[in-house]
PDB file of C-alpha atoms in Angstrom:
ATOM      1  CA  MET A 295      -8.102 -32.000  -7.324  1.00 35.00           C
ATOM      2  CA  LYS A 296      -9.460 -30.367  -4.186  1.00 36.00           C
ATOM      3  CA  GLN A 297      -9.926 -26.699  -4.781  1.00 39.00           C
ATOM      4  CA  LYS A 298      -7.937 -24.318  -2.428  1.00 41.00           C
ATOM      5  CA  MET A 299     -10.300 -22.276  -0.212  1.00 41.00           C
ATOM      6  CA  VAL A 300      -9.710 -18.576  -0.470  1.00 51.00           C
ATOM      7  CA  SER A 301     -10.782 -16.410   2.530  1.00 62.00           C
ATOM      8  CA  PRO A 302     -13.284 -13.652   1.806  1.00 70.00           C
ATOM      9  CA  CYS A 303     -12.236 -10.037   1.462  1.00 76.00           C
ATOM     10  CA  PRO A 304     -13.492  -8.941   4.968  1.00 72.00           C
ATOM     11  CA  LYS A 305     -11.453 -11.630   6.634  1.00 74.00           C
ATOM     12  CA  ARG A 306      -8.331 -10.065   5.140  1.00 74.00           C
ATOM     13  CA  VAL A 307      -9.000  -6.440   6.401  1.00 73.00           C
ATOM     14  CA  PRO A 308      -7.607  -5.657   9.968  1.00 71.00           C
ATOM     15  CA  ILE A 309     -10.588  -3.232  10.711  1.00 69.00           C
ATOM     16  CA  PHE A 310     -12.985  -6.272  10.434  1.00 74.00           C
ATOM     17  CA  TYR A 311     -11.025  -8.631  12.578  1.00 72.00           C
ATOM     18  CA  SER A 312     -13.473  -8.233  15.485  1.00 69.00           C
ATOM     19  CA  LEU A 313     -16.585  -9.496  13.368  1.00 72.00           C
ATOM     20  CA  SER A 314     -18.033 -12.787  13.959  1.00 76.00           C
ATOM     21  CA  ASP A 315     -18.230 -15.397  11.095  1.00 79.00           C
ATOM     22  CA  SER A 316     -21.879 -14.650  10.414  1.00 78.00           C
ATOM     23  CA  GLU A 317     -21.120 -10.841  10.258  1.00 75.00           C
ATOM     24  CA  ILE A 318     -18.214 -11.509   7.894  1.00 79.00           C
ATOM     25  CA  LYS A 319     -20.565 -13.514   5.756  1.00 80.00           C
ATOM     26  CA  LYS A 320     -23.089 -10.588   5.666  1.00 77.00           C
ATOM     27  CA  ILE A 321     -20.353  -8.292   4.321  1.00 80.00           C
ATOM     28  CA  THR A 322     -19.043 -10.845   1.870  1.00 81.00           C
ATOM     29  CA  ASP A 323     -22.582 -11.124   0.472  1.00 81.00           C
ATOM     30  CA  ILE A 324     -22.794  -7.563  -0.319  1.00 82.00           C
ATOM     31  CA  VAL A 325     -19.230  -6.727  -1.751  1.00 85.00           C
ATOM     32  CA  HIS A 326     -18.750  -6.499  -5.483  1.00 87.00           C
ATOM     33  CA  HIS A 327     -15.666  -8.194  -6.890  1.00 89.00           C
ATOM     34  CA  ARG A 328     -13.562  -6.785  -9.707  1.00 93.00           C
ATOM     35  CA  LEU A 329     -10.344  -8.072 -11.377  1.00 95.00           C
ATOM     36  CA  PHE A 330      -7.729  -5.804 -12.604  1.00 97.00           C
ATOM     37  CA  LYS A 331      -4.734  -6.654 -14.822  1.00 97.00           C
ATOM     38  CA  LYS A 332      -1.240  -5.370 -14.202  1.00 95.00           C
ATOM     39  CA  GLY A 333      -1.009  -1.770 -15.139  1.00 94.00           C
ATOM     40  CA  GLU A 334      -4.682  -1.175 -15.294  1.00 96.00           C
ATOM     41  CA  MET A 335      -6.190   1.833 -13.703  1.00 96.00           C
ATOM     42  CA  ILE A 336      -8.624   1.051 -10.854  1.00 95.00           C
ATOM     43  CA  ILE A 337      -9.744   4.568 -10.211  1.00 92.00           C
ATOM     44  CA  GLU A 338      -8.544   7.930 -11.432  1.00 92.00           C
ATOM     45  CA  GLU A 339      -7.755  11.086  -9.573  1.00 89.00           C
ATOM     46  CA  GLY A 340     -10.774  13.554  -9.938  1.00 88.00           C
ATOM     47  CA  ASP A 341     -13.235  10.726 -10.138  1.00 88.00           C
ATOM     48  CA  ILE A 342     -16.255  10.865  -7.738  1.00 84.00           C
ATOM     49  CA  SER A 343     -16.620   7.704  -5.709  1.00 81.00           C
ATOM     50  CA  THR A 344     -18.709   6.564  -2.700  1.00 81.00           C
ATOM     51  CA  SER A 345     -17.087   3.173  -2.168  1.00 85.00           C
ATOM     52  CA  LEU A 346     -14.406   1.437   0.015  1.00 85.00           C
ATOM     53  CA  TYR A 347     -11.902  -0.588  -2.195  1.00 90.00           C
ATOM     54  CA  ILE A 348     -10.449  -3.605  -0.431  1.00 88.00           C
ATOM     55  CA  ILE A 349      -7.458  -5.465  -1.823  1.00 92.00           C
ATOM     56  CA  HIS A 350      -8.341  -9.119  -1.816  1.00 90.00           C
ATOM     57  CA  SER A 351      -5.071 -10.046  -3.551  1.00 91.00           C
ATOM     58  CA  GLY A 352      -2.430  -8.156  -5.467  1.00 93.00           C
ATOM     59  CA  LYS A 353      -0.605  -4.976  -5.058  1.00 95.00           C
ATOM     60  CA  VAL A 354      -1.572  -1.326  -6.032  1.00 96.00           C
ATOM     61  CA  LYS A 355       0.002   2.091  -6.172  1.00 96.00           C
ATOM     62  CA  LEU A 356      -1.716   5.288  -5.194  1.00 94.00           C
ATOM     63  CA  SER A 357      -0.242   8.316  -6.980  1.00 93.00           C
ATOM     64  CA  LYS A 358      -0.889  11.857  -7.897  1.00 91.00           C
ATOM     65  CA  LEU A 359       0.274  14.029 -10.794  1.00 88.00           C
ATOM     66  CA  THR A 360       2.543  17.012  -9.895  1.00 84.00           C
ATOM     67  CA  ILE A 361       2.205  20.343 -11.305  1.00 85.00           C
ATOM     68  CA  GLN A 362       4.989  19.422 -13.760  1.00 84.00           C
ATOM     69  CA  GLY A 363       2.711  16.484 -14.967  1.00 84.00           C
ATOM     70  CA  LYS A 364       4.994  13.902 -13.411  1.00 86.00           C
ATOM     71  CA  GLU A 365       3.746  10.971 -11.249  1.00 89.00           C
ATOM     72  CA  GLN A 366       4.343  11.066  -7.434  1.00 89.00           C
ATOM     73  CA  ILE A 367       3.603   7.732  -5.835  1.00 91.00           C
ATOM     74  CA  VAL A 368       2.137   8.318  -2.409  1.00 89.00           C
ATOM     75  CA  HIS A 369       1.222   4.876  -1.067  1.00 89.00           C
ATOM     76  CA  LEU A 370       1.902   1.246  -2.008  1.00 93.00           C
ATOM     77  CA  LEU A 371      -0.737  -1.141  -0.799  1.00 92.00           C
ATOM     78  CA  THR A 372      -1.146  -4.994  -0.694  1.00 91.00           C
ATOM     79  CA  THR A 373      -3.462  -7.685   0.397  1.00 88.00           C
ATOM     80  CA  GLY A 374      -5.612  -6.666   3.257  1.00 84.00           C
ATOM     81  CA  ASP A 375      -5.109  -2.897   2.748  1.00 87.00           C
ATOM     82  CA  PHE A 376      -8.009  -0.622   1.572  1.00 85.00           C
ATOM     83  CA  PHE A 377      -8.411   2.855  -0.050  1.00 87.00           C
ATOM     84  CA  GLY A 378     -11.009   5.207  -0.841  1.00 83.00           C
ATOM     85  CA  GLU A 379     -12.022   5.488   2.864  1.00 77.00           C
ATOM     86  CA  SER A 380     -12.337   9.362   2.646  1.00 73.00           C
ATOM     87  CA  ASN A 381     -15.202   8.749   0.128  1.00 68.00           C
ATOM     88  CA  LEU A 382     -17.248   7.108   2.947  1.00 68.00           C
ATOM     89  CA  PHE A 383     -17.648  10.340   4.836  1.00 68.00           C
ATOM     90  CA  HIS A 384     -18.978  12.509   1.850  1.00 67.00           C
ATOM     91  CA  ASP A 385     -21.558  12.051  -0.880  1.00 65.00           C
ATOM     92  CA  ASP A 386     -19.656  13.996  -3.513  1.00 65.00           C
ATOM     93  CA  MET A 387     -15.954  13.376  -2.513  1.00 71.00           C
ATOM     94  CA  VAL A 388     -13.690  13.275  -5.503  1.00 79.00           C
ATOM     95  CA  MET A 389     -10.587  11.112  -5.525  1.00 84.00           C
ATOM     96  CA  ASN A 390      -7.408  13.045  -4.769  1.00 84.00           C
ATOM     97  CA  LEU A 391      -5.167  10.156  -5.946  1.00 90.00           C
ATOM     98  CA  SER A 392      -5.141   7.666  -8.804  1.00 94.00           C
ATOM     99  CA  CYS A 393      -4.797   3.903  -8.293  1.00 95.00           C
ATOM    100  CA  HIS A 394      -3.181   1.518 -10.609  1.00 96.00           C
ATOM    101  CA  ALA A 395      -2.652  -2.295 -10.309  1.00 97.00           C
ATOM    102  CA  LEU A 396       1.027  -3.286  -9.762  1.00 95.00           C
ATOM    103  CA  GLU A 397       0.079  -6.830 -10.690  1.00 95.00           C
ATOM    104  CA  ASP A 398      -3.028  -8.743 -11.490  1.00 96.00           C
ATOM    105  CA  THR A 399      -5.247  -7.677  -8.517  1.00 96.00           C
ATOM    106  CA  LYS A 400      -8.584  -8.675  -7.105  1.00 94.00           C
ATOM    107  CA  ILE A 401     -10.576  -5.806  -5.603  1.00 93.00           C
ATOM    108  CA  CYS A 402     -13.729  -6.124  -3.260  1.00 89.00           C
ATOM    109  CA  VAL A 403     -15.836  -2.922  -3.479  1.00 89.00           C
ATOM    110  CA  LEU A 404     -18.224  -2.037  -0.531  1.00 84.00           C
ATOM    111  CA  ASN A 405     -20.460   1.060  -1.204  1.00 85.00           C
ATOM    112  CA  LYS A 406     -21.128   3.824   1.274  1.00 81.00           C
ATOM    113  CA  GLN A 407     -24.647   2.873   2.299  1.00 82.00           C
ATOM    114  CA  ASP A 408     -23.687  -0.607   3.112  1.00 83.00           C
ATOM    115  CA  PHE A 409     -20.617   0.388   5.039  1.00 78.00           C
ATOM    116  CA  ASP A 410     -22.506   3.009   6.987  1.00 79.00           C
ATOM    117  CA  HIS A 411     -24.869   0.202   8.167  1.00 78.00           C
ATOM    118  CA  ILE A 412     -21.925  -2.030   9.133  1.00 76.00           C
ATOM    119  CA  MET A 413     -20.318   0.858  11.278  1.00 75.00           C
ATOM    120  CA  LEU A 414     -23.661   1.532  13.007  1.00 77.00           C
ATOM    121  CA  SER A 415     -23.878  -2.142  13.933  1.00 75.00           C
ATOM    122  CA  ASN A 416     -20.082  -2.434  14.928  1.00 72.00           C
ATOM    123  CA  PRO A 417     -18.730   0.965  16.367  1.00 72.00           C
ATOM    124  CA  ASP A 418     -15.386  -0.496  17.061  1.00 72.00           C
ATOM    125  CA  ILE A 419     -14.780  -0.588  13.245  1.00 72.00           C
ATOM    126  CA  SER A 420     -15.011   3.225  13.210  1.00 70.00           C
ATOM    127  CA  PHE A 421     -12.167   3.501  15.689  1.00 72.00           C
ATOM    128  CA  LYS A 422     -10.023   0.927  13.711  1.00 71.00           C
ATOM    129  CA  LEU A 423     -10.820   2.839  10.549  1.00 70.00           C
ATOM    130  CA  LEU A 424      -9.637   6.196  12.207  1.00 72.00           C
ATOM    131  CA  LYS A 425      -6.473   4.452  13.318  1.00 74.00           C
ATOM    132  CA  THR A 426      -5.617   3.221   9.929  1.00 72.00           C
ATOM    133  CA  ILE A 427      -6.384   6.605   8.363  1.00 71.00           C
ATOM    134  CA  THR A 428      -4.197   8.360  11.042  1.00 75.00           C
ATOM    135  CA  LYS A 429      -1.325   5.926  10.271  1.00 73.00           C
ATOM    136  CA  ARG A 430      -1.678   6.618   6.405  1.00 69.00           C
ATOM    137  CA  LEU A 431      -1.528  10.417   7.179  1.00 71.00           C
ATOM    138  CA  SER A 432       1.423   9.802   9.159  1.00 71.00           C
ATOM    139  CA  ARG A 433       3.056   7.985   6.258  1.00 68.00           C
ATOM    140  CA  THR A 434       2.238  10.808   4.010  1.00 68.00           C
ATOM    141  CA  GLU A 435       3.740  13.352   6.419  1.00 70.00           C
ATOM    142  CA  ASP A 436       6.981  11.043   6.564  1.00 68.00           C
ATOM    143  CA  LEU A 437       6.950  10.962   2.748  1.00 65.00           C
ATOM    144  CA  ALA A 438       6.865  14.732   2.662  1.00 68.00           C
ATOM    145  CA  ARG A 439       9.698  14.966   5.230  1.00 68.00           C
ATOM    146  CA  THR A 440      11.745  12.394   3.160  1.00 63.00           C
ATOM    147  CA  LEU A 441      11.270  14.246   0.018  1.00 65.00           C
ATOM    148  CA  ALA A 442      12.213  17.542   1.626  1.00 68.00           C
ATOM    149  CA  THR A 443      15.594  16.293   2.811  1.00 67.00           C
ATOM    150  CA  LYS A 444      18.482  16.603   0.356  1.00 66.00           C
ATOM    151  CA  ASP A 445      20.219  13.389   1.463  1.00 84.00           C
ATOM    152  CA  PRO A 446      19.372  10.608  -1.155  1.00 88.00           C
ATOM    153  CA  GLU A 447      20.785   7.894   1.109  1.00 89.00           C
ATOM    154  CA  VAL A 448      18.167   8.899   3.894  1.00 87.00           C
ATOM    155  CA  ARG A 449      15.402   8.776   1.191  1.00 87.00           C
ATOM    156  CA  ILE A 450      16.433   5.343   0.025  1.00 92.00           C
ATOM    157  CA  ALA A 451      16.998   3.904   3.575  1.00 91.00           C
ATOM    158  CA  ASP A 452      13.436   5.093   4.558  1.00 88.00           C
ATOM    159  CA  MET A 453      11.961   3.480   1.528  1.00 91.00           C
ATOM    160  CA  LEU A 454      13.679   0.175   2.207  1.00 94.00           C
ATOM    161  CA  ILE A 455      12.675   0.194   5.871  1.00 92.00           C
ATOM    162  CA  GLU A 456       9.059   0.638   4.672  1.00 89.00           C
ATOM    163  CA  PHE A 457       9.490  -2.228   2.137  1.00 94.00           C
ATOM    164  CA  CYS A 458      10.899  -4.483   4.855  1.00 94.00           C
ATOM    165  CA  GLU A 459       7.678  -4.063   6.852  1.00 89.00           C
ATOM    166  CA  LYS A 460       5.318  -4.265   4.018  1.00 89.00           C
ATOM    167  CA  PHE A 461       6.951  -6.481   1.412  1.00 92.00           C
ATOM    168  CA  GLY A 462       9.738  -8.329   3.172  1.00 93.00           C
ATOM    169  CA  THR A 463      10.063 -11.997   4.347  1.00 93.00           C
ATOM    170  CA  GLU A 464      12.113 -12.399   7.461  1.00 91.00           C
ATOM    171  CA  HIS A 465      14.602 -15.298   7.682  1.00 85.00           C
ATOM    172  CA  GLN A 466      16.800 -15.503  10.693  1.00 83.00           C
ATOM    173  CA  ASN A 467      18.508 -12.097  10.857  1.00 87.00           C
ATOM    174  CA  THR A 468      17.916 -11.048   7.320  1.00 94.00           C
ATOM    175  CA  VAL A 469      14.865  -9.741   5.363  1.00 95.00           C
ATOM    176  CA  LEU A 470      14.250 -10.548   1.672  1.00 96.00           C
ATOM    177  CA  ILE A 471      12.409  -7.908  -0.175  1.00 96.00           C
ATOM    178  CA  THR A 472      10.708  -8.596  -3.432  1.00 94.00           C
ATOM    179  CA  LEU A 473      10.368  -5.019  -4.880  1.00 94.00           C
ATOM    180  CA  PRO A 474       6.671  -4.152  -5.581  1.00 92.00           C
ATOM    181  CA  ILE A 475       7.613  -1.373  -8.145  1.00 93.00           C
ATOM    182  CA  THR A 476      10.138  -0.948 -10.875  1.00 91.00           C
ATOM    183  CA  ARG A 477      13.427   1.170 -10.682  1.00 88.00           C
ATOM    184  CA  GLU A 478      11.543   3.819 -12.680  1.00 90.00           C
ATOM    185  CA  GLU A 479       8.692   3.804 -10.119  1.00 93.00           C
ATOM    186  CA  ILE A 480      11.092   3.898  -7.280  1.00 92.00           C
ATOM    187  CA  SER A 481      12.442   6.956  -8.803  1.00 91.00           C
ATOM    188  CA  SER A 482       8.984   8.450  -8.682  1.00 88.00           C
ATOM    189  CA  TYR A 483       8.523   7.341  -5.103  1.00 89.00           C
ATOM    190  CA  VAL A 484      11.554   8.883  -3.562  1.00 88.00           C
ATOM    191  CA  GLY A 485      12.121  11.701  -6.028  1.00 86.00           C
ATOM    192  CA  LEU A 486      15.588  10.534  -7.190  1.00 89.00           C
ATOM    193  CA  THR A 487      16.979   9.650 -10.648  1.00 90.00           C
ATOM    194  CA  ARG A 488      17.466   5.958 -11.445  1.00 91.00           C
ATOM    195  CA  GLU A 489      21.222   6.519 -11.649  1.00 93.00           C
ATOM    196  CA  THR A 490      21.293   8.040  -8.154  1.00 93.00           C
ATOM    197  CA  ILE A 491      19.323   5.186  -6.910  1.00 93.00           C
ATOM    198  CA  SER A 492      21.598   2.559  -8.417  1.00 93.00           C
ATOM    199  CA  ARG A 493      24.626   4.347  -7.073  1.00 93.00           C
ATOM    200  CA  LYS A 494      23.270   4.596  -3.535  1.00 92.00           C
ATOM    201  CA  LEU A 495      22.114   0.838  -3.451  1.00 94.00           C
ATOM    202  CA  ALA A 496      25.574  -0.084  -4.652  1.00 94.00           C
ATOM    203  CA  LYS A 497      27.152   1.968  -1.763  1.00 93.00           C
ATOM    204  CA  LEU A 498      24.792   0.199   0.822  1.00 94.00           C
ATOM    205  CA  ALA A 499      25.911  -3.132  -0.654  1.00 95.00           C
ATOM    206  CA  ASP A 500      29.614  -2.211  -0.396  1.00 95.00           C
ATOM    207  CA  LYS A 501      28.843  -1.485   3.334  1.00 93.00           C
ATOM    208  CA  ASP A 502      27.436  -5.020   3.598  1.00 94.00           C
ATOM    209  CA  ILE A 503      23.905  -3.698   4.634  1.00 94.00           C
ATOM    210  CA  LEU A 504      22.284  -5.351   1.696  1.00 95.00           C
ATOM    211  CA  THR A 505      22.778  -7.536  -1.308  1.00 96.00           C
ATOM    212  CA  LEU A 506      21.084  -6.844  -4.691  1.00 95.00           C
ATOM    213  CA  ILE A 507      19.551  -9.948  -6.194  1.00 95.00           C
ATOM    214  CA  GLY A 508      18.834  -9.084  -9.846  1.00 91.00           C
ATOM    215  CA  ASN A 509      16.535  -6.223 -10.461  1.00 88.00           C
ATOM    216  CA  LYS A 510      13.538  -7.496  -8.320  1.00 92.00           C
ATOM    217  CA  GLN A 511      14.920  -8.657  -4.988  1.00 95.00           C
ATOM    218  CA  ILE A 512      17.117  -7.026  -2.166  1.00 96.00           C
ATOM    219  CA  LEU A 513      18.395  -8.905   0.721  1.00 96.00           C
ATOM    220  CA  ILE A 514      18.658  -6.777   3.896  1.00 96.00           C
ATOM    221  CA  HIS A 515      21.498  -7.930   6.069  1.00 94.00           C
ATOM    222  CA  ASN A 516      21.404  -5.210   8.650  1.00 88.00           C
ATOM    223  CA  LYS A 517      17.996  -3.464   9.265  1.00 89.00           C
ATOM    224  CA  GLY A 518      19.350  -1.787  12.248  1.00 89.00           C
ATOM    225  CA  ARG A 519      22.023   0.093  10.271  1.00 89.00           C
ATOM    226  CA  LEU A 520      19.276   1.066   7.720  1.00 89.00           C
ATOM    227  CA  GLN A 521      17.240   2.548  10.491  1.00 87.00           C
ATOM    228  CA  SER A 522      20.278   4.574  11.685  1.00 90.00           C
ATOM    229  CA  ILE A 523      20.571   6.009   8.255  1.00 85.00           C
ATOM    230  CA  GLY A 524      16.938   6.814   7.841  1.00 73.00           C
ATOM    231  CA  GLY A 525      15.321   9.994   8.906  1.00 63.00           C
TER     232      GLY A 525
END
């Protein structure tokens, strides 16, 4: 049987899209590959790291413990995304978020020294990295704004819009979302009880904005109406 070719990590990351095949190969030769099982911790909040972590395949969550000791999910990332970028600009930077695999996940690790050399040779990567970091900061600000609102429907609508963009599959005028996290983790993500989430999703279903398919999928019929509800 012919083995399926899998593209190397750098080819899956938007900040490396401008590189030539020979440059991609150079990076591919110096990255370290690690496999993590579903639920396994990739890196813990407070750890010192000087590496960039690239998701070759799989999904991860970046989270933080609140003062009350509860998990607050801050980012959900998938194939082609990366994390640990703040560590590339400091030698003693500690991780301010923990990272866990949401499913079996393959990670490519690029250390700071190698990444510095890549950026010096390809200055445009620095601009793309900054653009991604800025977008992620904007997402964090959106999360803070969402959690500050007292309207549960707004929180859930904002989450579903994000899931449409990151985890959805478009088909004609609908979007099928395969949920990347459990209902309990959704509760952590949007700061609502599971009962409230179930009730609000049922209400959106009654309005024919979406259809719940088991516990793992949601079919969005009208993304525009979701956006009108969101903050």
